[in-house]
Amino acid sequence: MHGERIRVRGLVQGVGFRPTVWRLARECGLIGDVCNDGEGVLIRARPAADIDPAAIERLCERLRTECPPLARIDAIERQPLTEPIPHSDFRIRDSQITQARTAIVADAATCPDCVREIGDPKDRRHRYAFTNCTHCGPRLSIVRGIPYDRSRTSMSVFPMCPACRAEYGDPANRRFHAQPNACPDCGPRLWLVDTQGREIDTGATGDLDAIAAASRLLHEGRILAIKGIGGFHLACDATNAEAVAELRRRKRRYAKPFALMARDLEVIERYCTVDTEAARILTTAAAPVLLLNGIEPDPGSERALADAIAPGQTSLGFMLPYSPLHHLLLEDWDRPLVMTSGNLSEEPQCIDNQDAVARLSPLADFALLHDRAILNRVDDSVVRVMAGAPRMIRRARGYAPSPIGLPPGFETAPAVLALGGELKSTFCLLRQGEAILSQHLGDLEDARTAREYERTLDLYLDLFQHRAQILAVDRHPNYRSTLIGRDRATRWQIPMVDVQHHHAHLASTLADNAWPLHGPPILGIILDGLGYGDDGTFWGGEFLIGDYRDARRAGHLKPVAMPGGTQAILEPWRNLFAQLECAGGLDAMRRRHPDLTTLDALAAQPLGVLRTMLERGINAPLSSSAGRLFDAVAAALGICGERILYEGQAAIELESLAARCLADTESGYPFQTSEGPTGIQLDAASMWPALFQDLSQGVEIARISARFHRGFAAAVVELALEIARRHQIATIALSGGVFQNRVLLESVSKDLSDAGIQVLLQRQVPSNDGGLALGQACIAAARAIRP
Amino acid sequence: MSHGSGGRATAQLIAEVFQAALDNDLLAQGNDQALFSPPPGRLVMSTDGHVISPLFFPGGDIGCLSVHGTINDVAMAGARPLYLSAGFIIEEGFPLDDLVRIVQSMGEAAQSAGVPIVTGDTKVVERGKGDGVFITTTGIGVVPDGIQISGDLARPGDAILVSGSIGDHGVAILSKRENLGFATEIHSDTAALHDLVAAMVGSVPEIHCLRDPTRGGLATTLNELAFQSGVGMQIRETCIPIKSEVSAACELLGLDPLYVANEGKLIAICPADHAERLLATMRAHPLGSESAIIGAVVEDDLHFVQMETGFGGSRIVDWLAGEQLPRIC
Ligand SMILES: [Fe+3]
Ligand SMILES: [Mg+2]
Ligand SMILES: [Zn+2]
Ligand SMILES: [Zn+2]
């Protein structure tokens, strides 16, 4: 009887796929073997003598329905088997790795079986904080090289005990080839230290163990540093206003919201609306921080969150426990914990014990440490449901480095390395139909982050055996990623492509939506902070017509100066001043509204110097940025006009306000368009008189913000439809950091859809600069592939 | 001033303006060269073209600046400057009064520095082919025995010192040129540093590097030194001296004072165990009274100059090719 050769493609390595094949094949009565190779998993199978010939069909069916939780099958290809099978049972063969492709997967939240074990007093892993199996546990965060096995992870220093070794070697066991497999007898341990790094004897304190002691300290209102999967958290009781305020003060993070962790969905539901989609996202193996709509708390409730958790915002970021340590720590918590990254504001978080004690001791009262080294920093991912689907805000733990399948046409792509942006840096390795996007690495102006970026880059190049033939960078000459690219391109003697920032955003959206390489040009509305434009000015409110290869400007926001350059990004009032100077002047506006205190406050700024800067073009670069327009509006409403405390704060708070009375706000402020030399210009000048009119009549600022959002969205849609009509385009992509504004994203995408347009939104990768690298890589690849 | 061809008009001009202001024996000989015997030791030579707008600014003018600039470049080898030469390119129609002021300022600067301008040249170009006046100065000096100072000698562990507040010159020039009208007038720090250097090498002959952070400011100069020496640098924001009015002006303009030019400051790098002595020597000198140790040389393959910020972060102080462009998206 003849057998078949079954090729399974997708995310099938390092996720317990072979033992699943082994178990199912035996259950289906098949003879043969299964192994990993460079293309995925290869199965050779034939039915045992007395078994019906449809057994192979059944195996393939069951593989799809009983696919292990972390695996993803992209394709099952079947061919007749030409050679005989040299044995009479079904076996797992050693890996035939010629070229590693998909062997490193993302870190995964503790699976239900492991959760049950740590809660079971009779289980040998009862209360063991490093319990994991093939379906869960750390991966990217502990790997140092390939092939992925224990000796090339930070588990290499923990030789398995006989019991663990037996599990590891047994295909029928959930821990078959689970590289980080461990138990209390042989695995990592936890301990609690004070600020001096001295271990505290938790037995002597009357606690069950270090986790119980840590939980008790948190109940007492202390701040703890907690070593987790991909980094350290700083934790405190989220309902303890004093502790939260103290944490803000110590961390010097004065306004940016804190992420929260709750024991289960029930706890979260007390603070936020959790629909079925939200519940699904929270409980996935990626276990991201999900931004949820907060609900008004019962006044005086003792479980109310501290006000300082998310100042000026209506949403809260929640996640569920994703490691055994978290499950054990939160066991007796019916309220959330703050779980914010273990760092000073704007620095990368700590991953090393010694470093943590040194850097975190001014921040935390105690630290819960363990001896499983974190080799790669992987921050918590952040997701938000917008326009009906989960959308990535920050892509890191649980998602990276899972490959992103590329659209048709990219199968023959050369190896491209794209280095991303500056502030929300990621990089991307692309080849033959797939792209590996790194986890969020952060602000490259920070020296520690910049070093870590290069180190992580080298690790990925090794893990994925990637040898770039083309480098892609942003066109901004001073981005550190651009400098790194220039350096590497010279060293490797390969060509470097510099990609316009907003074209990269556009291409990222195309790839995210499986838009074919040779698909027709579309219109991209890229509403962004700032990116280096083709003409050397700064762009950020762009209507681009293009495809993967090229894009050109069809329209844009009217450029307005940013007096003081970077300083204008930090101080929204500068943008308000510049906007008003383009809309009849601040002085005229003050004459019309002598009663307005925001205008008085603006007039009290040192405007003489700023006027000269505008007139003479001294460090006052022109920019068509949408982000700066939002800043200006925020400043007009008295929202963080003086200075923002974190990136995007003004726009985020403005959105929160708008959301409150969007439903009953019909009319928006007027915008105007005019034909310009570089496309149709969208001009905000006409909006300001209406806005200040409302303000002086005492209209509440939430209403004004809603009218601004309505007006801006309507103007964007109108201009987009006009451009689409002129160029006979039926598809429009929305991207750029400003589209993380839900109010804006949902109204623009709905209005475009209602007008019969196919709308493409980002989903797997962020629409902010965290998604740039994917776009850059696709552009460089597309230009290299012959049409 | 008329555009001439080396005729009587120019000769007269040179005689009247230059001889009077720059008066010294070698120049008075009226030759096309200055003849002198080299003193014992190693000679250093440096040249610098000075192009600046405005020509007159609070704290100085192009004249004294062109003297100080070259004296400083010579002195940064640890040398004692001996002589200067000066070449002028003057635009036709340039006011004679201004020229007189500039040349007198040069004369005074050279006189008080004790470094005579011993030879020179003057050309007048057609209107529109120059920008008022350009001055190129060349200097020659002698390095004392036992002194070995060079940009490639910074070693991990060395201390980094700066001789005073940074950013004064660039902000003074910008605010004068653009008529920015800051509340407090900011003066250029232009000064000749060779006397300070003489005191420094006298007290700490082990100094490894000296450099004046002119164009590109402290940040660019530190990056040059880090690159030349193949090391990294770690500096501390709170230790860098900066005048409050300069800091306020920079904040308003959105400029980073680390990248703003200085004309009377130097950076010194020396072994850590000599740093305190060097600091004391510098502070005892009128041009170094606000000196500070701002950081240390470290080992770093990436040659980063990184700064611990006031908030405890660690920012890369990059090497900027062009302007300071915003990078935040
Ligand atoms: Fe961007
Ligand atoms: Mg020079
Ligand atoms: Zn598990
Ligand atoms: Zn064990």
PDB file of C-alpha atoms in Angstrom, chain B residues 161-165 193 196 200 241 264-268 282 287-292:
ATOM      1  CA  LEU B 161      37.051  68.860  31.479  1.00  0.00           C
ATOM      2  CA  VAL B 162      35.630  72.007  29.966  1.00  0.00           C
ATOM      3  CA  SER B 163      37.005  75.463  30.725  1.00  0.00           C
ATOM      4  CA  GLY B 164      33.723  77.284  31.248  1.00  0.00           C
ATOM      5  CA  SER B 165      30.158  77.911  30.144  1.00  0.00           C
ATOM      6  CA  LEU B 193      43.378  80.548  25.359  1.00  0.00           C
ATOM      7  CA  LEU B 196      45.438  79.189  30.028  1.00  0.00           C
ATOM      8  CA  MET B 200      47.594  73.759  32.172  1.00  0.00           C
ATOM      9  CA  PRO B 241      28.417  74.764  32.806  1.00  0.00           C
ATOM     10  CA  GLY B 264      36.858  81.023  24.113  1.00  0.00           C
ATOM     11  CA  LYS B 265      36.481  77.578  25.655  1.00  0.00           C
ATOM     12  CA  LEU B 266      38.476  74.412  25.532  1.00  0.00           C
ATOM     13  CA  ILE B 267      37.955  70.742  26.272  1.00  0.00           C
ATOM     14  CA  ALA B 268      40.761  68.935  28.075  1.00  0.00           C
ATOM     15  CA  MET B 282      42.168  75.957  35.209  1.00  0.00           C
ATOM     16  CA  LEU B 287      39.633  82.273  31.472  1.00  0.00           C
ATOM     17  CA  GLY B 288      38.955  79.014  33.285  1.00  0.00           C
ATOM     18  CA  SER B 289      37.302  80.141  36.491  1.00  0.00           C
ATOM     19  CA  GLU B 290      34.133  78.178  35.682  1.00  0.00           C
ATOM     20  CA  SER B 291      35.916  75.024  34.586  1.00  0.00           C
ATOM     21  CA  ALA B 292      34.301  71.705  35.387  1.00  0.00           C
TER      22      ALA B 292
END
